[in-house]
Coordinates of C-alpha atoms and ligand atoms in Angstrom, one line a residue:
M1 CA 13.8 -131.4 -29.5
K2 CA 16.0 -134.5 -29.5
M3 CA 14.3 -137.8 -30.2
H4 CA 15.2 -140.8 -28.0
S5 CA 17.0 -143.5 -30.1
S6 CA 14.4 -146.2 -29.3
M7 CA 11.7 -143.7 -30.4
K8 CA 13.6 -143.1 -33.6
K9 CA 13.7 -146.9 -34.2
F10 CA 10.0 -147.1 -33.5
Y11 CA 9.2 -144.5 -36.1
A12 CA 11.6 -146.0 -38.6
L13 CA 9.8 -149.3 -38.1
I14 CA 6.4 -147.8 -38.6
F15 CA 7.7 -146.0 -41.7
L16 CA 9.2 -149.3 -43.1
A17 CA 5.9 -151.1 -42.3
F18 CA 4.0 -148.4 -44.2
I19 CA 6.3 -148.7 -47.2
L20 CA 6.1 -152.4 -47.3
H21 CA 2.3 -152.3 -46.8
S22 CA 1.8 -149.8 -49.6
D23 CA 4.1 -151.9 -51.7
L24 CA 2.0 -154.9 -51.1
L25 CA -1.1 -152.9 -51.9
V26 CA 0.3 -151.7 -55.2
A27 CA 1.4 -155.3 -56.0
Q28 CA -2.0 -156.6 -55.2
K29 CA -3.7 -153.9 -57.2
D30 CA -1.5 -154.8 -60.1
I31 CA -2.4 -158.5 -60.1
P32 CA -5.5 -159.4 -62.0
H33 CA -8.5 -158.9 -59.7
L34 CA -12.2 -158.4 -59.6
N35 CA -13.7 -154.9 -59.1
K36 CA -17.3 -154.1 -58.3
V37 CA -19.0 -151.5 -60.4
G38 CA -22.6 -150.8 -59.4
D39 CA -24.1 -154.2 -59.0
R40 CA -21.7 -155.9 -61.4
F41 CA -18.1 -157.0 -61.5
E42 CA -15.3 -156.5 -63.9
L43 CA -12.0 -158.3 -64.2
I44 CA -9.2 -155.9 -64.0
V45 CA -6.0 -156.9 -65.8
K46 CA -3.0 -154.5 -65.7
G47 CA -5.3 -151.7 -64.4
E48 CA -7.9 -152.1 -67.2
P49 CA -11.2 -153.9 -67.4
F50 CA -10.7 -157.1 -69.4
L51 CA -13.5 -159.1 -71.2
M52 CA -12.6 -162.7 -71.7
L53 CA -13.6 -163.5 -75.3
G54 CA -12.6 -167.1 -74.7
G55 CA -12.3 -170.6 -75.9
E56 CA -11.5 -173.7 -73.9
L57 CA -9.2 -176.3 -75.4
G58 CA -10.1 -180.0 -75.6
N59 CA -8.8 -181.9 -72.7
S60 CA -5.6 -183.3 -74.2
T61 CA -4.6 -180.7 -76.7
A62 CA -2.3 -178.7 -74.4
S63 CA -0.5 -181.8 -73.2
T64 CA 2.4 -181.2 -75.7
L65 CA 3.6 -178.2 -77.6
E66 CA 3.5 -180.2 -80.8
S67 CA -0.2 -180.8 -80.5
M68 CA -0.7 -177.1 -79.7
E69 CA 1.3 -176.0 -82.8
P70 CA -1.6 -175.7 -85.3
V71 CA -3.9 -174.3 -82.7
W72 CA -2.5 -170.9 -82.0
S73 CA -3.0 -169.2 -85.3
R74 CA -6.5 -170.8 -85.7
L75 CA -7.6 -169.3 -82.4
K76 CA -6.2 -166.0 -83.5
Q77 CA -8.4 -166.1 -86.5
L78 CA -11.4 -166.8 -84.2
N79 CA -10.7 -163.4 -82.5
I80 CA -10.3 -165.2 -79.2
N81 CA -8.3 -163.2 -76.6
T82 CA -8.3 -165.7 -73.8
I83 CA -7.5 -169.5 -73.9
L84 CA -8.7 -171.7 -71.2
T85 CA -6.2 -174.5 -70.9
P86 CA -5.7 -177.4 -68.5
V87 CA -2.6 -177.7 -66.4
Y88 CA -2.3 -181.4 -65.6
W89 CA -1.1 -182.5 -62.2
E90 CA 0.3 -185.8 -63.6
L91 CA 2.5 -183.8 -66.0
L92 CA 3.4 -181.0 -63.6
E93 CA 4.5 -183.4 -60.8
P94 CA 5.4 -186.7 -62.4
E95 CA 7.5 -187.6 -59.3
E96 CA 6.5 -186.5 -55.9
G97 CA 8.1 -183.1 -55.1
K98 CA 9.7 -182.8 -58.5
F99 CA 8.0 -180.2 -60.6
D100 CA 8.3 -179.8 -64.3
Y101 CA 7.3 -176.4 -65.4
R102 CA 8.5 -176.6 -69.0
L103 CA 5.1 -177.2 -70.6
V104 CA 3.5 -174.4 -68.5
D105 CA 6.2 -172.0 -69.3
E106 CA 6.2 -172.7 -73.0
L107 CA 2.4 -172.3 -73.1
I108 CA 2.7 -168.9 -71.4
L109 CA 5.5 -167.8 -73.8
K110 CA 3.6 -168.9 -76.9
A111 CA 0.4 -167.2 -75.6
R112 CA 2.4 -164.0 -75.1
A113 CA 3.8 -164.2 -78.6
Y114 CA 0.2 -164.4 -79.9
D115 CA -1.1 -161.9 -77.5
F116 CA -3.5 -164.3 -75.7
K117 CA -4.4 -164.3 -72.0
L118 CA -4.6 -167.7 -70.3
V119 CA -7.0 -169.2 -67.7
F120 CA -5.4 -172.2 -66.1
L121 CA -7.7 -175.1 -65.3
W122 CA -6.1 -177.2 -62.6
F123 CA -6.8 -180.8 -63.4
G124 CA -5.8 -181.9 -59.9
S125 CA -7.7 -184.1 -57.5
W126 CA -10.8 -184.0 -59.6
K127 CA -11.7 -183.6 -63.3
N128 CA -15.3 -184.4 -64.2
S129 CA -15.7 -186.1 -60.8
M130 CA -12.9 -188.5 -61.4
S131 CA -9.2 -188.4 -60.4
S132 CA -7.8 -189.5 -63.7
H133 CA -5.3 -186.7 -63.8
A134 CA -3.6 -187.5 -60.5
P135 CA 0.0 -188.6 -61.0
G136 CA 0.9 -192.2 -61.0
W137 CA 2.5 -192.0 -57.6
V138 CA -0.8 -190.9 -56.2
K139 CA -2.9 -193.5 -58.2
L140 CA -0.6 -196.3 -57.1
D141 CA -0.5 -195.7 -53.4
Q142 CA -4.1 -196.2 -52.3
E143 CA -3.2 -196.7 -48.7
R144 CA -1.8 -193.2 -48.5
F145 CA -4.2 -191.6 -51.0
P146 CA -7.6 -193.2 -50.3
R147 CA -10.4 -193.3 -52.8
S148 CA -14.1 -192.6 -52.3
K149 CA -16.4 -195.5 -51.8
S150 CA -19.9 -195.9 -53.2
E151 CA -22.8 -196.9 -50.9
S152 CA -22.1 -200.5 -51.7
G153 CA -18.5 -200.1 -50.6
I154 CA -16.9 -200.2 -54.0
S155 CA -13.8 -198.0 -54.5
Q156 CA -14.1 -195.3 -57.1
E157 CA -11.3 -193.6 -59.0
I158 CA -12.3 -190.5 -57.1
L159 CA -9.8 -189.3 -54.4
S160 CA -11.7 -189.0 -51.1
A161 CA -12.2 -185.5 -49.9
F162 CA -11.9 -186.7 -46.4
S163 CA -8.2 -187.5 -46.5
D164 CA -5.6 -185.0 -45.4
N165 CA -3.0 -186.9 -47.5
N166 CA -5.0 -186.3 -50.6
L167 CA -5.6 -182.7 -49.8
N168 CA -2.0 -182.0 -48.9
A169 CA -0.6 -183.7 -52.0
D170 CA -2.9 -181.6 -54.3
L171 CA -2.4 -178.4 -52.3
E172 CA 1.4 -178.7 -52.4
A173 CA 1.3 -179.1 -56.2
Y174 CA -1.1 -176.2 -56.7
K175 CA 0.9 -174.1 -54.3
H176 CA 4.1 -174.7 -56.3
L177 CA 2.3 -173.9 -59.5
L178 CA 1.1 -170.6 -58.2
R179 CA 4.5 -169.8 -56.7
H180 CA 6.0 -170.5 -60.1
L181 CA 3.4 -168.3 -61.9
G182 CA 4.1 -165.5 -59.4
E183 CA 7.8 -165.6 -60.4
F184 CA 7.4 -166.3 -64.0
D185 CA 4.4 -164.3 -65.0
K186 CA 3.6 -161.6 -62.5
E187 CA 5.1 -158.9 -64.7
N188 CA 3.5 -159.9 -67.9
Q189 CA 0.2 -161.3 -66.5
T190 CA -0.5 -163.7 -69.2
V191 CA -2.3 -166.0 -66.8
I192 CA -5.3 -164.0 -65.5
L193 CA -7.5 -166.4 -63.7
M194 CA -7.3 -169.9 -62.1
Q195 CA -9.8 -172.7 -61.9
P196 CA -8.8 -175.1 -59.2
E197 CA -10.2 -178.6 -60.0
N198 CA -12.7 -179.2 -62.8
E199 CA -16.4 -180.1 -62.5
I200 CA -16.2 -181.6 -59.0
G201 CA -19.0 -184.1 -58.4
M202 CA -19.8 -187.3 -56.6
L203 CA -20.8 -190.5 -58.5
P204 CA -22.4 -193.1 -58.4
S205 CA -23.6 -192.4 -54.9
A206 CA -24.6 -189.0 -53.6
R207 CA -21.9 -189.1 -51.0
D208 CA -18.6 -190.8 -50.2
Y209 CA -19.1 -193.9 -48.0
S210 CA -15.4 -194.4 -47.0
D211 CA -14.8 -194.9 -43.3
A212 CA -13.5 -191.3 -42.9
A213 CA -16.5 -189.9 -44.7
N214 CA -19.0 -192.0 -42.6
K215 CA -17.3 -190.7 -39.4
K216 CA -17.7 -187.1 -40.5
F217 CA -21.3 -187.8 -41.6
S218 CA -22.2 -188.9 -38.0
E219 CA -20.6 -185.8 -36.5
N220 CA -22.2 -182.5 -35.8
V221 CA -22.6 -180.1 -38.7
P222 CA -19.6 -177.7 -38.3
A223 CA -20.3 -174.5 -36.6
D224 CA -19.0 -172.3 -39.4
L225 CA -21.6 -173.7 -41.8
I226 CA -24.4 -173.2 -39.2
N227 CA -23.1 -169.6 -38.5
Y228 CA -23.0 -168.9 -42.2
L229 CA -26.6 -170.0 -42.7
Q230 CA -27.7 -168.0 -39.7
N231 CA -25.8 -164.9 -40.6
N232 CA -27.0 -164.9 -44.2
K233 CA -30.5 -166.2 -43.6
E234 CA -32.1 -163.2 -45.4
K235 CA -30.3 -163.8 -48.7
L236 CA -30.1 -167.6 -48.8
N237 CA -31.3 -169.3 -52.0
P238 CA -34.8 -170.7 -51.8
E239 CA -33.5 -174.3 -52.3
T240 CA -31.5 -173.9 -49.0
I241 CA -34.4 -172.3 -47.1
E242 CA -36.7 -175.1 -48.3
I243 CA -34.5 -177.9 -46.9
W244 CA -33.2 -176.1 -43.8
G245 CA -36.6 -174.6 -43.1
A246 CA -38.5 -177.9 -43.6
N247 CA -36.4 -179.2 -40.7
G248 CA -37.1 -176.2 -38.4
Y249 CA -33.9 -174.2 -39.1
K250 CA -32.0 -176.4 -36.6
T251 CA -28.7 -175.0 -35.5
S252 CA -27.2 -178.1 -33.9
G253 CA -27.0 -181.8 -34.5
N254 CA -25.5 -184.0 -37.1
W255 CA -26.2 -183.7 -40.8
E256 CA -29.4 -185.6 -40.8
D257 CA -30.6 -183.8 -37.6
V258 CA -30.1 -180.4 -39.2
F259 CA -31.1 -181.1 -42.8
G260 CA -33.3 -184.2 -42.6
K261 CA -32.7 -187.7 -43.9
G262 CA -32.3 -188.2 -47.6
L263 CA -30.1 -187.9 -50.7
H264 CA -30.4 -184.1 -50.5
T265 CA -28.6 -184.2 -47.1
D266 CA -25.9 -186.6 -48.5
E267 CA -25.3 -184.0 -51.3
I268 CA -25.2 -181.0 -48.9
F269 CA -22.7 -182.9 -46.7
M270 CA -20.5 -183.7 -49.7
A271 CA -20.8 -180.2 -51.1
Y272 CA -19.5 -178.8 -47.8
Y273 CA -16.4 -181.1 -47.8
F274 CA -15.7 -180.7 -51.5
A275 CA -15.9 -176.9 -51.0
L276 CA -13.7 -177.0 -47.9
Y277 CA -11.0 -179.1 -49.7
T278 CA -11.0 -176.9 -52.8
D279 CA -11.0 -173.8 -50.8
K280 CA -7.9 -174.9 -48.8
I281 CA -6.1 -175.6 -52.1
C282 CA -7.2 -172.3 -53.5
A283 CA -6.1 -170.4 -50.4
A284 CA -2.7 -172.0 -50.4
G285 CA -2.3 -171.0 -54.1
K286 CA -3.5 -167.4 -53.4
A287 CA -1.0 -167.1 -50.6
E288 CA 1.7 -167.6 -53.2
Y289 CA 0.2 -165.5 -56.0
N290 CA -3.1 -164.0 -55.5
L291 CA -4.8 -164.6 -58.8
P292 CA -8.6 -164.7 -58.8
A293 CA -10.2 -168.2 -58.8
Y294 CA -13.5 -169.8 -59.7
V295 CA -14.9 -173.3 -59.8
N296 CA -17.1 -174.8 -62.5
A297 CA -20.0 -177.2 -62.4
A298 CA -21.5 -179.9 -64.6
L299 CA -25.2 -178.9 -64.7
N300 CA -27.5 -181.6 -63.5
A301 CA -30.1 -183.0 -65.9
P302 CA -33.6 -182.4 -64.7
G303 CA -35.4 -185.2 -62.9
R304 CA -32.2 -187.0 -61.8
K305 CA -31.5 -187.8 -58.2
P306 CA -28.2 -186.9 -56.4
G307 CA -25.8 -189.7 -57.3
E308 CA -27.3 -190.1 -60.7
Y309 CA -25.6 -186.9 -61.8
P310 CA -22.2 -185.6 -60.6
S311 CA -23.5 -184.4 -57.2
A312 CA -22.4 -181.8 -54.8
G313 CA -20.4 -179.7 -57.2
P314 CA -20.9 -175.9 -57.2
L315 CA -24.5 -176.3 -58.5
P316 CA -27.1 -173.6 -57.8
H317 CA -29.1 -175.8 -55.3
V318 CA -26.1 -176.2 -53.1
L319 CA -24.3 -172.9 -53.8
D320 CA -25.0 -171.6 -50.3
I321 CA -23.2 -174.5 -48.9
W322 CA -20.3 -174.0 -51.2
K323 CA -20.1 -170.3 -50.4
A324 CA -20.1 -171.0 -46.7
A325 CA -17.0 -173.2 -47.1
S326 CA -15.1 -171.5 -49.8
P327 CA -14.5 -167.8 -49.0
N328 CA -11.3 -167.9 -51.2
I329 CA -13.2 -168.8 -54.3
D330 CA -14.3 -165.6 -56.1
F331 CA -17.1 -167.0 -58.2
Y332 CA -18.9 -170.1 -59.4
S333 CA -19.6 -171.0 -63.0
P334 CA -21.9 -173.1 -65.1
D335 CA -20.7 -175.4 -68.0
F336 CA -23.3 -175.7 -70.7
Y337 CA -24.0 -178.9 -72.5
N338 CA -27.7 -178.7 -72.1
P339 CA -30.2 -176.0 -73.1
D340 CA -32.0 -173.5 -70.8
F341 CA -29.2 -171.1 -71.0
K342 CA -31.2 -168.2 -69.4
L343 CA -32.6 -170.4 -66.7
W344 CA -29.2 -171.6 -65.4
N345 CA -27.5 -168.2 -65.8
D346 CA -30.3 -166.6 -63.8
L347 CA -29.7 -169.2 -61.1
Y348 CA -25.9 -168.6 -61.1
T349 CA -26.2 -164.8 -60.9
R350 CA -28.2 -164.8 -57.7
Q351 CA -26.6 -163.1 -54.8
G352 CA -24.4 -161.0 -57.1
N353 CA -22.3 -163.9 -58.4
P354 CA -20.5 -162.6 -61.5
L355 CA -21.2 -164.7 -64.6
F356 CA -18.3 -166.4 -66.4
I357 CA -19.1 -169.3 -68.8
P358 CA -16.0 -171.3 -69.1
E359 CA -17.6 -174.0 -71.2
H360 CA -20.4 -174.1 -73.8
K361 CA -20.8 -176.9 -76.3
F362 CA -19.4 -175.5 -79.6
D363 CA -22.7 -175.4 -81.5
N364 CA -24.4 -172.9 -83.7
S365 CA -25.8 -171.0 -80.7
V366 CA -22.5 -169.8 -79.2
A367 CA -22.3 -166.5 -81.1
A368 CA -25.8 -165.4 -80.1
K369 CA -25.2 -166.6 -76.5
A370 CA -21.9 -164.7 -76.2
L371 CA -23.8 -161.5 -77.1
F372 CA -26.6 -162.3 -74.6
A373 CA -24.1 -163.2 -71.9
F374 CA -22.1 -160.0 -72.3
G375 CA -25.2 -157.8 -72.8
H376 CA -27.8 -159.2 -70.4
Y377 CA -25.5 -160.4 -67.6
E378 CA -22.5 -158.2 -68.3
A379 CA -20.5 -161.4 -68.1
L380 CA -16.8 -161.5 -67.3
G381 CA -16.3 -163.9 -70.1
F382 CA -17.6 -166.6 -72.4
S383 CA -15.9 -169.6 -73.8
P384 CA -17.0 -172.4 -76.1
F385 CA -15.5 -175.8 -75.3
S386 CA -13.1 -177.7 -77.6
I387 CA -12.6 -174.5 -79.5
E388 CA -9.7 -175.9 -81.6
Q389 CA -11.3 -179.1 -82.7
M390 CA -13.1 -177.8 -85.7
P391 CA -10.7 -178.7 -88.6
G392 CA -11.3 -177.2 -91.9
N393 CA -10.3 -174.1 -93.8
P394 CA -12.3 -172.0 -94.5
F395 CA -14.1 -171.8 -91.2
S396 CA -17.3 -173.6 -90.6
P397 CA -20.3 -171.3 -90.3
K398 CA -20.4 -171.4 -86.5
E399 CA -16.7 -170.6 -86.3
E400 CA -17.2 -167.7 -88.7
K401 CA -20.1 -166.4 -86.7
L402 CA -18.2 -166.6 -83.4
S403 CA -15.2 -164.9 -84.9
Q404 CA -17.4 -162.0 -86.2
V405 CA -19.2 -161.7 -82.9
Y406 CA -16.0 -161.6 -80.9
N407 CA -14.8 -158.9 -83.3
I408 CA -17.8 -156.7 -82.7
I409 CA -17.8 -157.3 -78.9
Y410 CA -14.1 -156.3 -78.9
Q411 CA -15.0 -153.1 -80.8
I412 CA -17.7 -152.1 -78.4
K413 CA -15.8 -153.0 -75.3
P414 CA -15.0 -149.4 -74.3
L415 CA -18.8 -148.8 -74.4
L416 CA -19.4 -151.9 -72.3
D417 CA -16.7 -150.8 -69.8
K418 CA -18.3 -147.4 -69.4
S419 CA -21.8 -148.6 -68.9
R420 CA -21.1 -151.5 -66.6
G421 CA -23.4 -151.9 -63.7
Q422 CA -25.6 -148.9 -64.6
N423 CA -28.6 -150.5 -66.4
K424 CA -27.4 -149.0 -69.7
V425 CA -26.8 -152.3 -71.5
E426 CA -29.0 -155.2 -72.4
G427 CA -28.6 -158.4 -74.3
V428 CA -31.1 -160.5 -76.2
L429 CA -31.1 -164.1 -77.3
L430 CA -33.8 -165.2 -79.7
D431 CA -34.8 -168.5 -81.4
K432 CA -37.9 -170.1 -82.7
D433 CA -39.4 -170.6 -79.2
V434 CA -38.5 -167.3 -77.7
N435 CA -38.7 -165.1 -80.8
E436 CA -39.6 -161.8 -79.2
V437 CA -38.6 -160.1 -75.9
T438 CA -39.0 -156.6 -74.4
F439 CA -36.6 -154.6 -72.3
T440 CA -36.2 -151.1 -71.1
L441 CA -33.2 -148.7 -71.5
G442 CA -33.7 -145.2 -70.1
D443 CA -37.1 -143.9 -71.3
Y444 CA -37.4 -146.4 -74.0
E445 CA -39.1 -149.8 -74.2
F446 CA -37.6 -152.0 -76.9
K447 CA -39.2 -154.9 -78.6
A448 CA -36.5 -157.2 -79.9
A449 CA -37.7 -159.8 -82.4
H450 CA -35.9 -162.6 -84.4
T451 CA -35.7 -161.3 -88.0
F452 CA -37.1 -164.6 -89.3
N453 CA -40.4 -163.3 -88.0
L454 CA -40.3 -160.9 -91.0
G455 CA -40.0 -163.9 -93.3
W456 CA -37.6 -162.1 -95.6
E457 CA -34.5 -164.2 -95.3
P458 CA -33.9 -167.5 -97.2
N459 CA -34.0 -169.7 -94.1
S460 CA -36.9 -168.0 -92.4
K461 CA -39.4 -170.7 -93.4
S462 CA -37.1 -173.5 -92.2
E463 CA -37.9 -175.7 -89.2
E464 CA -34.7 -174.8 -87.4
W465 CA -34.1 -171.1 -86.6
E466 CA -30.5 -170.2 -86.1
P467 CA -30.3 -168.4 -82.7
A468 CA -29.9 -164.7 -83.0
G469 CA -28.5 -162.2 -80.5
A470 CA -27.6 -158.6 -79.9
I471 CA -26.3 -156.2 -77.4
V472 CA -28.0 -152.8 -77.1
I473 CA -26.2 -150.0 -75.2
Q474 CA -27.6 -146.6 -74.3
T475 CA -25.0 -143.9 -74.8
G476 CA -27.2 -140.8 -74.6
K477 CA -30.8 -139.9 -73.7
N478 CA -31.9 -140.9 -77.2
E479 CA -28.7 -142.5 -78.6
F480 CA -28.0 -146.2 -78.7
Y481 CA -25.7 -148.8 -80.3
Y482 CA -26.8 -152.1 -81.6
A483 CA -24.3 -154.9 -82.0
G484 CA -25.5 -158.3 -83.2
F485 CA -27.3 -160.3 -85.8
G486 CA -30.8 -161.5 -86.6
V487 CA -32.6 -159.0 -84.5
T488 CA -35.3 -156.3 -85.3
L489 CA -35.8 -153.5 -82.7
T490 CA -38.9 -151.4 -82.4
M491 CA -39.3 -148.8 -79.7
K492 CA -41.7 -146.9 -77.5
N493 CA -41.0 -144.0 -75.2
L494 CA -42.5 -144.9 -71.8
K495 CA -42.5 -141.2 -70.7
K496 CA -44.4 -140.1 -73.8
P497 CA -47.0 -142.9 -74.3
N498 CA -49.1 -140.8 -76.7
E499 CA -46.3 -140.2 -79.1
R500 CA -44.7 -142.5 -81.5
V501 CA -41.0 -143.2 -81.8
G502 CA -39.2 -142.6 -85.1
I503 CA -35.6 -143.1 -86.1
L504 CA -33.7 -139.9 -86.4
K505 CA -30.6 -141.4 -87.9
T506 CA -29.0 -144.9 -88.2
D507 CA -25.4 -145.5 -89.2
R508 CA -23.6 -148.7 -89.6
G509 CA -19.9 -148.7 -88.8
N510 CA -16.9 -149.8 -86.8
F511 CA -14.8 -148.6 -84.0
I512 CA -11.4 -148.2 -85.5
D513 CA -8.7 -147.4 -82.9
G514 CA -11.5 -146.5 -80.6
N515 CA -13.2 -144.0 -83.0
W516 CA -16.6 -144.6 -84.5
V517 CA -16.2 -144.7 -88.3
V518 CA -19.3 -144.8 -90.4
Y519 CA -19.4 -147.3 -93.2
Q520 CA -23.0 -146.7 -94.4
H521 CA -25.9 -144.4 -93.6
L522 CA -28.7 -146.8 -93.2
N523 CA -32.2 -145.9 -94.4
G524 CA -34.9 -147.0 -96.8
D525 CA -35.2 -150.8 -97.0
Q526 CA -32.4 -151.2 -94.4
T527 CA -34.7 -149.6 -91.8
H528 CA -38.0 -150.7 -93.3
Q529 CA -38.4 -147.1 -94.3
G530 CA -37.7 -145.8 -90.7
R531 CA -39.9 -148.4 -88.9
H532 CA -37.1 -150.5 -87.2
I533 CA -33.5 -151.1 -86.5
R534 CA -32.3 -154.4 -87.9
S535 CA -29.6 -156.7 -89.2
F536 CA -30.3 -160.0 -90.7
V537 CA -29.1 -163.4 -89.4
D538 CA -26.1 -163.4 -91.8
D539 CA -25.2 -159.8 -91.0
V540 CA -23.1 -159.4 -87.8
C541 CA -22.7 -155.7 -87.5
I542 CA -22.7 -152.6 -85.3
Q543 CA -25.1 -149.7 -85.8
R544 CA -25.4 -146.4 -84.0
F545 CA -28.9 -144.9 -83.9
T546 CA -30.8 -142.0 -82.5
L547 CA -34.5 -141.8 -81.8
Y548 CA -37.1 -139.0 -81.8
E549 CA -40.8 -138.8 -81.0
Y550 CA -43.7 -137.6 -83.2
K551 CA -47.4 -137.1 -82.6
Ligands
DGJ601 C1 -17.0 -180.9 -69.2 C2 -15.6 -180.9 -68.8 O1 -15.3 -179.9 -67.9 C3 -14.6 -180.8 -70.0 O2 -13.3 -181.0 -69.5 C4 -15.0 -181.9 -71.0 O3 -14.8 -183.2 -70.4 C5 -16.4 -181.7 -71.4 N1 -17.3 -181.8 -70.3 C6 -17.0 -182.8 -72.3 O4 -16.2 -183.0 -73.4

């Protein structure tokens, strides 16, 4: 049968489209991306799950290569595999439309040489609320690039989210950056994740009072926000329900009609427009090179009113609003400079938001918290802030501990990858206040206690208890791995309540090239004569243990 030539063309076109499409699919699949496993997410880099054992640089360290020079090897010693580093708008685009990629490229090349991955923090329109990283040509032309105004009409060094000029200037720069990364780095994939903007927030008023903002505030709440709230009503966070419900779940009217009058509505309004602005920037970047992206938040101190803290950032109480307006942002992250680690992480992981902690004050709790984050939340990554600014050789104790903990997490990564999203892994974080927790893995209930409870270590009588942490992974019906420090584990079999659980065998060892290599067979004093699994606070280690029951 002869095919008509127009028919031939038609099939050829379909074939071409298919090839192109599958090419795109392959290309997309090869770019770092998130993958859902069970109820958790993993970050896939070059086809493999990647855990970000991270550290974020101090704000100005990556502004020259000279200042970075001593940093690289030190971070290597810390066993970091991912560096979070700013990319500064003012340095990338010192003159409008003229982009200088030299610093970015050199950072990437150095990172490659040291085998680090990079997360780029785009210090664009906003960095800690302010617009201090905007280039001079933006700062100086306030007619064209308007500022936010406080309630009393005073201009702030905060670019207004209600100006298309502001948005487009930032968006163009971000777009160029991502286009460049697509060209320069797609093959190597040194840059694995983007953070557009940094700790967005409104100060000193809960919302912008510029003319453009006031106009928007008097207009109806955009339909896409209302639709989002209606379509997701079942899963909205209680904070949203409380406000929207208190006002009768209204579906039309201006901001005060729908959410009521007050600072909370000012913050919701602002959150929506911050999210919209950031999302447009993020989308423009992704259209060039589709790297995953997240935004981070400065956590609000309890008891402060909107405007007294950087308001309307991606904070838990306005996260529904953010989600409605930022479909291109893959997840939302907390920065920790205050306590209540578990409380905030619990708030951030609602609705399946994957946990990534881009910043944590570099204190003596980070090693334990890294274990807790990767174990309990199956986090994508963890990253103390100002990781390089700890001069001194040898390491300070907290550097030492973090380095050791990153090492053991790296070793058990294949086990973490395998057990992700299947309730086979748990993490604990213990201190003087919370010195005992219970959790279940398979048939076993574990009691995890801080080893200072035993009173056997030199510091166990001191006022301060160094935080302790561990990851426990179930690898067989009665087989488990412990990775951590300062934790004692005792077990019960929930299926056999009348029997006691004993330790069949405990080994301490390491994964070398992926194989478990025993260093010591632990028993006697090291297991309290078979009563518990344990490593002291100064003993960061991995143990493999099996359990049995006796009557
Ligand atoms: C949080 C910010 O995101 C960081 O860039 C830095 O400013 C720290 N706060 C505080 O040093």
